[in-house]
């Protein structure tokens, strides 16, 4: 338990860094969903765009994180804006891919029935395809969030703050207590985010099923 003494003794400071970490991840995820979800929808309507969009997202996902942070320094500088943009770019692939996959795998019979009822393409998308695909879409958001929580620890290397500050400081000082002070809260945050999004997903599913039964 000696390694955890630093975490306990500096819990107020750890909480401050955890809040910085949460702001970085939360901001990046809001932006990535705002970009990735519409791109996934566009791909379902313009199939020829799916390959280039997914290709770019795959390249961004496979780029080494430190290399991406370093590349963005020349464009944005150091600090939180750099970290938010990098996390945004890393989070796009699972959101885009799951949105596209979820919508395109809606049962064709359901889609044909909706068209037979006179629905326009926009109504079909909004009232049928997106609700049915929401479970898959949420799965992509959950994966992207967990990845972002982990990658955000590297953002401390460019002065963005967060829990990675402890990790880099602990490595430089060969202090396992400080490393754990950054790693343990980050792991808890990733688990909590995944659990919270899972709860939202389940509530959405129950709401959708209740709405269908009432209809």
Coordinates of N, CA and C in Angstrom, one line a residue, residues 25 58 71 75 90 114 169 183 192 200:
X25 N -11.1 15.3 -22.2 CA -11.8 14.2 -22.9 C -13.2 14.6 -23.3
X58 N -8.8 5.9 -40.6 CA -7.9 4.8 -40.3 C -6.5 5.3 -40.2
X71 N 3.2 16.9 -34.4 CA 2.8 17.5 -35.7 C 1.9 18.7 -35.5
X75 N 1.2 23.5 -36.0 CA -0.1 24.1 -36.5 C -0.8 24.9 -35.4
X90 N -8.3 11.1 -33.0 CA -8.2 9.7 -32.7 C -9.6 9.1 -32.4
X114 N -41.1 1.0 -44.3 CA -41.2 2.5 -44.0 C -41.3 3.3 -45.3
X169 N 5.9 12.9 -14.5 CA 6.7 13.4 -13.4 C 7.2 12.1 -12.6
X183 N -2.1 7.0 -13.0 CA -2.7 5.9 -13.7 C -4.0 5.4 -13.1
X192 N -15.5 4.3 -15.5 CA -16.8 5.1 -15.1 C -17.4 5.6 -16.4
X200 N -26.7 4.9 -20.2 CA -27.5 5.8 -21.1 C -28.0 5.0 -22.3

